[in-house]
mmCIF file of C-alpha atoms in Angstrom:
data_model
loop_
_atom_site.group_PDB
_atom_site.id
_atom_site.type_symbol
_atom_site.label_atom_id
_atom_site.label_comp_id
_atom_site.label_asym_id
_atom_site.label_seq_id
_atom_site.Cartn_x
_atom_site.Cartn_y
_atom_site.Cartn_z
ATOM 1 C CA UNK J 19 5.844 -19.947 7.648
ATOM 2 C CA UNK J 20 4.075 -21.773 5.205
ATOM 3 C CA UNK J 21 3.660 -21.087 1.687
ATOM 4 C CA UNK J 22 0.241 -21.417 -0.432
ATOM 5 C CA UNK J 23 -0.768 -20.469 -3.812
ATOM 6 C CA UNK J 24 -1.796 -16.734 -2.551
ATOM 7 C CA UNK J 25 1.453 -16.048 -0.615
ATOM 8 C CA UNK J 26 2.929 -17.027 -3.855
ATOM 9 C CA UNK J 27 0.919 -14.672 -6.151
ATOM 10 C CA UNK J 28 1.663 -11.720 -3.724
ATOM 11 C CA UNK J 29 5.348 -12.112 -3.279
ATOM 12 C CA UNK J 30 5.612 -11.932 -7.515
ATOM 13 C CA UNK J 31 3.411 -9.587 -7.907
ATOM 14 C CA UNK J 32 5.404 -7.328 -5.389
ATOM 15 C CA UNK J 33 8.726 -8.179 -7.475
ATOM 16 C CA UNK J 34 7.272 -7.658 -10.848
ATOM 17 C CA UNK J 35 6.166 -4.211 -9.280
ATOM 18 C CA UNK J 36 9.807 -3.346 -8.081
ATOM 19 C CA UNK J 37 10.832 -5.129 -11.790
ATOM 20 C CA UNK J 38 8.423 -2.319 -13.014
ATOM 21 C CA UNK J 39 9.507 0.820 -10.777
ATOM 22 C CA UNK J 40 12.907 0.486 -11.845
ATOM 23 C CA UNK J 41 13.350 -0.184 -15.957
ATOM 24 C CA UNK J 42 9.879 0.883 -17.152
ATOM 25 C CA UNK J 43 9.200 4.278 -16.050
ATOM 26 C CA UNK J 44 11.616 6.429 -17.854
ATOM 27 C CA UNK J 45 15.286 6.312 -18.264
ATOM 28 C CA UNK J 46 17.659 8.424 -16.081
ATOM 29 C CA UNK J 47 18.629 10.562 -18.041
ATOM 30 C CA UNK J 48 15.144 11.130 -19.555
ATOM 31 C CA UNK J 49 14.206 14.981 -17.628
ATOM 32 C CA UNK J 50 10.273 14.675 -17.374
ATOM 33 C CA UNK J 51 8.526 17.431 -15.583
ATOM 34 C CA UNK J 52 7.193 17.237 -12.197
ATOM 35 C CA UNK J 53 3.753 18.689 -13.231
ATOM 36 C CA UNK J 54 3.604 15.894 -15.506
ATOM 37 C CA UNK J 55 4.173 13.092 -12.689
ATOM 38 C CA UNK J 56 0.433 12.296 -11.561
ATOM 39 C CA UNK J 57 0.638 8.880 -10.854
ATOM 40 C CA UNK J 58 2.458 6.817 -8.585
ATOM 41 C CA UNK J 59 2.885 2.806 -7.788
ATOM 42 C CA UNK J 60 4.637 1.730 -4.855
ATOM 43 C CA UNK J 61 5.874 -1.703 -3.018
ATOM 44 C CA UNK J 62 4.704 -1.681 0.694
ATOM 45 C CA UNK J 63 6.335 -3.466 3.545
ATOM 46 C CA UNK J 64 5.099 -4.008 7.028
ATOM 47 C CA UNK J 65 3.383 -5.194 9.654
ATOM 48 C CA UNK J 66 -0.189 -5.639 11.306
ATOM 49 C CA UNK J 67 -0.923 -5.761 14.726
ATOM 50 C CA UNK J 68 -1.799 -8.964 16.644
ATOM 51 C CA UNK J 69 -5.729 -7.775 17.905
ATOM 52 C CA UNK J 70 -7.425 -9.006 14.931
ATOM 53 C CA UNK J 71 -4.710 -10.638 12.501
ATOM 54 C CA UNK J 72 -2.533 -11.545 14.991
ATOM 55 C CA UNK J 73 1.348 -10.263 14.313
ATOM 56 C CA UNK J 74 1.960 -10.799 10.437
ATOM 57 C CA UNK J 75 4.385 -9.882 7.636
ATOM 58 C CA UNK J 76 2.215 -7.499 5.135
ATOM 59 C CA UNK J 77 3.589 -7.176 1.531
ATOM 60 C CA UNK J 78 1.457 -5.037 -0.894
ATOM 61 C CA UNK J 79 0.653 -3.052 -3.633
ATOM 62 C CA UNK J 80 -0.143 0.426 -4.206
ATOM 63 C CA UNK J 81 -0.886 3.102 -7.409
ATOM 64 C CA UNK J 82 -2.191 6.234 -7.046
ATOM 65 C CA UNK J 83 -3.699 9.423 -9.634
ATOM 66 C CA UNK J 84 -3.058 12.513 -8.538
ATOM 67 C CA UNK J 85 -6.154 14.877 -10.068
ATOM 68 C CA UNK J 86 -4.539 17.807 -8.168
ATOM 69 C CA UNK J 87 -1.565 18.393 -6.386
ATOM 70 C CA UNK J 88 -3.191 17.601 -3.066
ATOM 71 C CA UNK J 89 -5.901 15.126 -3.835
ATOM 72 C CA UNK J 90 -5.807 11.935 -4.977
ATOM 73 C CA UNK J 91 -7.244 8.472 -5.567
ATOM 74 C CA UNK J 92 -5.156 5.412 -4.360
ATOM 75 C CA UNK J 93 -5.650 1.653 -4.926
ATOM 76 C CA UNK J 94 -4.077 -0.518 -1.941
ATOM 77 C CA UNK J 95 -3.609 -4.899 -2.412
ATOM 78 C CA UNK J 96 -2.313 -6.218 0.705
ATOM 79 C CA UNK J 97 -1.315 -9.644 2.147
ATOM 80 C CA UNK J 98 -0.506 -10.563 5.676
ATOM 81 C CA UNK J 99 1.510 -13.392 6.096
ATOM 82 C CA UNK J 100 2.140 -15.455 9.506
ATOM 83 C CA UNK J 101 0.080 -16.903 11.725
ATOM 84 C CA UNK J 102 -3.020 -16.224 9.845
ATOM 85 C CA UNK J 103 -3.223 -15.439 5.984
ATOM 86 C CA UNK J 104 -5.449 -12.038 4.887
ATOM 87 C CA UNK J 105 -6.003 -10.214 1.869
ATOM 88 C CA UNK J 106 -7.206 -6.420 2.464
ATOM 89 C CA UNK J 107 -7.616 -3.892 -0.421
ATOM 90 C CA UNK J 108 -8.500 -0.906 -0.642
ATOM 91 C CA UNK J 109 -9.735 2.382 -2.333
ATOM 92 C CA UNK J 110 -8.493 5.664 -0.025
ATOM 93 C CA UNK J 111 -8.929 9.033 -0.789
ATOM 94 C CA UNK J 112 -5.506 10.895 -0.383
ATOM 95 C CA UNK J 113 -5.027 14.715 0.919
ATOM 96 C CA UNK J 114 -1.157 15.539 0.503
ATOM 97 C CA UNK J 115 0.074 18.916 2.192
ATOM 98 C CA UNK J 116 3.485 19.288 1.588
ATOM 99 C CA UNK J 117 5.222 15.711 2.159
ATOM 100 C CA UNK J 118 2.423 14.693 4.491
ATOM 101 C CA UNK J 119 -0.428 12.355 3.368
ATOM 102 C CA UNK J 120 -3.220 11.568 4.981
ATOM 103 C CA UNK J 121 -6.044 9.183 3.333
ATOM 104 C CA UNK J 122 -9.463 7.382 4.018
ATOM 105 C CA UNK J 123 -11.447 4.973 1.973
ATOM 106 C CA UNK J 124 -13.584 1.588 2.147
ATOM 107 C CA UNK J 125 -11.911 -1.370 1.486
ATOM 108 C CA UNK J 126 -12.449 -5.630 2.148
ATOM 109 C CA UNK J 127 -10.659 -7.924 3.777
ATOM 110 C CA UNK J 128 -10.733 -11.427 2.974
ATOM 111 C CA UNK J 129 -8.831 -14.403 4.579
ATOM 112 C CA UNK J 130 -8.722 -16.949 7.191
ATOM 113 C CA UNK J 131 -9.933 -14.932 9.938
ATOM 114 C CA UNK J 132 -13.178 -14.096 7.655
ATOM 115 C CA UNK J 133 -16.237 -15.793 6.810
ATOM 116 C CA UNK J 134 -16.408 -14.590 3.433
ATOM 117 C CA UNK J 135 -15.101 -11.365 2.654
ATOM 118 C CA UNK J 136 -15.871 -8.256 4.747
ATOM 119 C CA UNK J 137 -15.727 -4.587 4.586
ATOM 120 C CA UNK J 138 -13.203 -2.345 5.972
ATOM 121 C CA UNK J 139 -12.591 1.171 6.236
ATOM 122 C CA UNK J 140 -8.792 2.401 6.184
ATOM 123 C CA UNK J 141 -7.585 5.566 7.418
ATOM 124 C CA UNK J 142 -3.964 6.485 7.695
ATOM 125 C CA UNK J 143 -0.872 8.866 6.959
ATOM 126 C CA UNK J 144 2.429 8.797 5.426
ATOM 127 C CA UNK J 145 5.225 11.188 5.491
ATOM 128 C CA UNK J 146 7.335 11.046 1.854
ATOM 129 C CA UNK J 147 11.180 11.192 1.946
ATOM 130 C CA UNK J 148 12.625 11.491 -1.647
ATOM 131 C CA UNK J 149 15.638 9.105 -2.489
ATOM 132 C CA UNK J 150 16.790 9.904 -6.133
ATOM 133 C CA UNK J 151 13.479 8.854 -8.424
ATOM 134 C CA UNK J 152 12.326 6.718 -5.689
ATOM 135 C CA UNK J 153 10.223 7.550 -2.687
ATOM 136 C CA UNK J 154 10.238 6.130 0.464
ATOM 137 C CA UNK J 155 7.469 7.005 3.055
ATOM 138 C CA UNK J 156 7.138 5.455 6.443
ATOM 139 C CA UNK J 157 2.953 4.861 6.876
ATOM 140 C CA UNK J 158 0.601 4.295 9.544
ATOM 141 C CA UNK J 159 -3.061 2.674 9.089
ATOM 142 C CA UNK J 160 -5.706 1.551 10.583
ATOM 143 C CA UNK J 161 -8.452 -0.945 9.184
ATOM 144 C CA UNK J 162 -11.699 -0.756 11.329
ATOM 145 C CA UNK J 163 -12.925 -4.200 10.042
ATOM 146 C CA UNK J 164 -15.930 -6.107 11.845
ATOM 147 C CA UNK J 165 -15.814 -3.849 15.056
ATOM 148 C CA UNK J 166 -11.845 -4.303 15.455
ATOM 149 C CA UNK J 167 -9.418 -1.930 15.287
ATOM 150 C CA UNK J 168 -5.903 -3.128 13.060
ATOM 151 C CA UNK J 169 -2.929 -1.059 13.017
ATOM 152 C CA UNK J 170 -0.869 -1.874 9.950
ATOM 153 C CA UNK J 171 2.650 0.451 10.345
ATOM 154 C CA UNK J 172 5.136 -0.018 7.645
ATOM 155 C CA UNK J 173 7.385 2.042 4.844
ATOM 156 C CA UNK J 174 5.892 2.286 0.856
ATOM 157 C CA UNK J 175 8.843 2.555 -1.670
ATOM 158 C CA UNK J 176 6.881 4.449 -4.199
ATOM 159 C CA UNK J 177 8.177 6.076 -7.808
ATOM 160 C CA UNK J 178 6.292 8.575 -9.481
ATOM 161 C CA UNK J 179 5.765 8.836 -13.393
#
């Protein structure tokens, strides 16, 4: 696996966000209300599938605003690493009944497989288990990117505040 300057910015920006999820947030013994937890920011860990990105490691990003207690606005940064290198981001709309999520939105992808950037569309779901202050929810997309269909499955470790 080789390592360039943008496998390098993801990989820190994942462990500042972990850095982040656990000191800055609150303290544990700080009781904060769960009306008053609207936003969330997450670590994601995966994989994509081999039709368009071939197989690849995917580390990302995600935050998300609750405006109601089922709909949101989420904001997804995504690298694949591997075989081929690929940036994908993303702005879903989220619909959460009970600990199911399900979300849609347009989104780019930009990398080696690319000429340029191009859009996407992502549509998944997620199921959230809570672990302590931390969630953990095993996800399923799919980016429909250039007439290809991408399945990216892996597990968000989110924390709300």
């Amino acid at each position: 696996m080789k390592f360039n300057k943008p496998s390098i910015a993801a990989v820190s920006t994942c462990l500042l966000t972990l850095s982040l999820m656990t000191s800055a947030f609150g303290e544990e013994g700080h009781a904060v209300d769960e009306a008053e937890k609207r936003n969330t920011i997450g670590v994601f860990v995966g994989f994509t599938s081999e039709e368009r990105r071939e197989r690849g490691l995917a580390l990302g990003i995600e935050g998300g605003h609750y405006f109601t207690e089922s709909f949101a606005i989420s904001g997804v940064l995504e690298y694949t690493f591997g075989d081929i290198d690929a940036l994908v981001g993303a702005v879903p709309l989220v619909y959460r009944t009970g600990e199911w999520r399900f979300h849609a939105g347009p989104g780019f992808e930009s990398g080696e497989t690319t000429d340029g950037t191009e859009f996407l569309v992502r549509v998944g779901t997620e199921y959230g288990f809570e672990a302590g202050s931390i969630e953990i929810a095993p996800q399923l997309n799919i980016d429909f990117v250039d007439g290809d269909a991408v399945f990216v499955v892996g597990v968000l470790f989110a924390r709300p505040f």
